[in-house]
mmCIF file of C-alpha atoms in Angstrom:
data_model
loop_
_atom_site.group_PDB
_atom_site.id
_atom_site.type_symbol
_atom_site.label_atom_id
_atom_site.label_comp_id
_atom_site.label_asym_id
_atom_site.label_seq_id
_atom_site.Cartn_x
_atom_site.Cartn_y
_atom_site.Cartn_z
ATOM 1 C CA MET A 499 -0.061 -0.007 -0.169
ATOM 2 C CA GLN A 500 1.500 3.529 -1.191
ATOM 3 C CA THR A 501 1.188 6.492 1.067
ATOM 4 C CA THR A 502 1.008 10.018 -0.118
ATOM 5 C CA THR A 503 2.262 12.681 1.521
ATOM 6 C CA THR A 504 0.787 16.018 2.367
ATOM 7 C CA HIS A 505 3.202 17.630 -0.407
ATOM 8 C CA GLU A 506 1.751 15.219 -2.845
ATOM 9 C CA ASN A 507 -2.048 16.078 -1.497
ATOM 10 C CA ASN A 508 -1.294 19.372 -1.989
ATOM 11 C CA LEU A 509 -0.201 19.155 -5.542
ATOM 12 C CA GLN A 510 -3.174 17.035 -6.555
ATOM 13 C CA ALA A 511 -5.557 19.557 -4.756
ATOM 14 C CA CYS A 512 -3.757 22.386 -7.094
ATOM 15 C CA ILE A 513 -4.000 20.460 -10.199
ATOM 16 C CA GLU A 514 -7.930 20.198 -9.361
ATOM 17 C CA ALA A 515 -8.102 23.891 -8.460
ATOM 18 C CA CYS A 516 -6.282 24.883 -11.863
ATOM 19 C CA GLU A 517 -9.347 22.571 -13.344
ATOM 20 C CA GLU A 518 -12.029 24.199 -11.498
ATOM 21 C CA ALA A 519 -10.831 27.756 -12.592
ATOM 22 C CA ILE A 520 -10.475 26.645 -15.746
ATOM 23 C CA HIS A 521 -13.885 25.443 -16.331
ATOM 24 C CA ALA A 522 -15.030 28.580 -14.457
ATOM 25 C CA ALA A 523 -13.151 31.070 -16.582
ATOM 26 C CA GLN A 524 -14.241 29.474 -19.923
ATOM 27 C CA VAL A 525 -18.279 29.701 -19.002
ATOM 28 C CA CYS A 526 -17.556 33.386 -17.650
ATOM 29 C CA ALA A 527 -15.762 34.407 -20.711
ATOM 30 C CA ALA A 528 -18.421 32.612 -22.917
ATOM 31 C CA ALA A 529 -21.431 34.400 -21.105
ATOM 32 C CA ASP A 530 -19.755 37.667 -21.600
ATOM 33 C CA ILE A 531 -18.990 37.308 -24.842
ATOM 34 C CA ARG A 532 -22.733 35.990 -25.906
ATOM 35 C CA GLU A 533 -24.091 39.109 -23.205
ATOM 36 C CA GLY A 534 -22.153 41.496 -25.191
ATOM 37 C CA GLY A 535 -21.150 43.192 -22.120
ATOM 38 C CA GLU A 536 -18.194 42.594 -20.044
ATOM 39 C CA ALA A 537 -15.452 42.713 -22.419
ATOM 40 C CA ASN A 538 -12.425 43.489 -20.013
ATOM 41 C CA CYS A 539 -13.764 40.657 -17.807
ATOM 42 C CA ALA A 540 -13.959 38.194 -20.710
ATOM 43 C CA LEU A 541 -10.287 38.722 -21.635
ATOM 44 C CA ILE A 542 -8.794 38.221 -18.272
ATOM 45 C CA ASN A 543 -10.874 35.236 -17.959
ATOM 46 C CA LEU A 544 -9.454 33.615 -21.368
ATOM 47 C CA ASP A 545 -5.715 34.645 -20.219
ATOM 48 C CA CYS A 546 -6.659 32.942 -16.543
ATOM 49 C CA ALA A 547 -7.888 29.983 -18.428
ATOM 50 C CA ASP A 548 -4.576 29.514 -20.097
ATOM 51 C CA ILE A 549 -2.432 29.874 -17.444
ATOM 52 C CA CYS A 550 -4.381 27.949 -15.210
ATOM 53 C CA SER A 551 -3.928 24.863 -18.050
ATOM 54 C CA ALA A 552 -0.363 25.241 -18.445
ATOM 55 C CA THR A 553 -0.077 25.173 -14.667
ATOM 56 C CA MET A 554 -2.388 22.128 -14.301
ATOM 57 C CA ASN A 555 -0.073 20.401 -17.247
ATOM 58 C CA ALA A 556 3.201 21.496 -15.336
ATOM 59 C CA LEU A 557 2.170 19.879 -12.147
ATOM 60 C CA ALA A 558 0.921 16.925 -14.017
ATOM 61 C CA ARG A 559 4.103 16.469 -15.611
ATOM 62 C CA GLY A 560 6.591 17.206 -12.384
ATOM 63 C CA SER A 561 8.319 20.004 -14.000
ATOM 64 C CA GLU A 562 10.850 21.431 -12.216
ATOM 65 C CA HIS A 563 9.453 24.880 -12.895
ATOM 66 C CA HIS A 564 5.804 24.124 -11.728
ATOM 67 C CA GLY A 565 6.552 26.634 -8.851
ATOM 68 C CA ASP A 566 7.075 29.725 -11.352
ATOM 69 C CA PHE A 567 3.741 28.580 -12.998
ATOM 70 C CA CYS A 568 2.319 28.544 -9.777
ATOM 71 C CA THR A 569 3.565 32.148 -8.846
ATOM 72 C CA LEU A 570 2.060 33.410 -12.548
ATOM 73 C CA CYS A 571 -1.075 31.424 -11.913
ATOM 74 C CA ALA A 572 -2.014 32.811 -8.335
ATOM 75 C CA HIS A 573 -1.139 36.555 -9.753
ATOM 76 C CA ILE A 574 -3.507 35.797 -13.083
ATOM 77 C CA CYS A 575 -6.200 34.205 -11.178
ATOM 78 C CA ARG A 576 -6.285 37.136 -8.279
ATOM 79 C CA ALA A 577 -6.637 39.662 -11.490
ATOM 80 C CA CYS A 578 -9.451 37.652 -12.676
ATOM 81 C CA ALA A 579 -11.289 37.290 -9.392
ATOM 82 C CA ALA A 580 -10.791 41.075 -8.830
ATOM 83 C CA ALA A 581 -12.276 41.450 -12.184
ATOM 84 C CA CYS A 582 -15.454 39.273 -12.093
ATOM 85 C CA ALA A 583 -15.897 40.483 -8.250
ATOM 86 C CA ALA A 584 -17.008 43.659 -10.062
ATOM 87 C CA HIS A 585 -19.657 41.984 -11.579
ATOM 88 C CA ALA A 586 -20.571 39.014 -9.121
ATOM 89 C CA ASP A 587 -23.392 40.502 -7.780
ATOM 90 C CA LYS A 588 -25.213 40.680 -11.263
ATOM 91 C CA HIS A 589 -23.836 37.515 -12.921
ATOM 92 C CA ALA A 590 -23.773 34.104 -11.394
ATOM 93 C CA HIS A 591 -20.989 33.101 -13.820
ATOM 94 C CA CYS A 592 -18.832 35.960 -12.587
ATOM 95 C CA ALA A 593 -19.436 34.807 -8.647
ATOM 96 C CA ALA A 594 -18.382 31.405 -9.950
ATOM 97 C CA CYS A 595 -15.611 32.330 -11.619
ATOM 98 C CA LYS A 596 -14.216 34.745 -8.816
ATOM 99 C CA ALA A 597 -14.650 31.767 -6.330
ATOM 100 C CA ALA A 598 -12.951 29.177 -8.305
ATOM 101 C CA CYS A 599 -10.070 31.867 -9.141
ATOM 102 C CA GLU A 600 -9.637 32.783 -5.512
ATOM 103 C CA ALA A 601 -9.158 29.087 -4.692
ATOM 104 C CA CYS A 602 -6.769 28.455 -7.620
ATOM 105 C CA ALA A 603 -4.611 31.424 -6.093
ATOM 106 C CA ALA A 604 -4.444 30.124 -2.632
ATOM 107 C CA ALA A 605 -3.779 26.566 -3.947
ATOM 108 C CA CYS A 606 -1.201 27.744 -6.283
ATOM 109 C CA ASP A 607 0.351 29.848 -3.528
ATOM 110 C CA LYS A 608 1.430 26.544 -1.603
ATOM 111 C CA HIS A 609 3.773 25.957 -4.390
ATOM 112 C CA ALA A 610 5.000 28.990 -5.621
ATOM 113 C CA ARG A 611 8.627 29.319 -6.654
ATOM 114 C CA GLU A 612 9.117 25.685 -5.707
ATOM 115 C CA ARG A 613 11.877 23.951 -7.228
ATOM 116 C CA ASP A 614 11.415 20.172 -6.790
ATOM 117 C CA ILE A 615 8.499 18.059 -6.764
#
């Protein structure tokens, strides 16, 4: 029976948080585009989905640079959450994206600047 470490559990939690943020950001961007409204929100949503995807992939493959990805991911997720916060009271997709991005940023903070898996 193989045991997992706290670090491995944190890595898996970060991968899952990235996946949630990707989904929420894509849903939010699509809704913003379809509704013809929040262009700036849609743009940061797309940036966020891209960096979350890249970070998730770096973590999954055990990249020695995963900490650098996590640092940038946390930064972009916070920017996305801030953009969505401005519309969270009007749009459920913005509220969901804000929450997912905040969770992803917190998960990525645990691995920011790490050099080993």
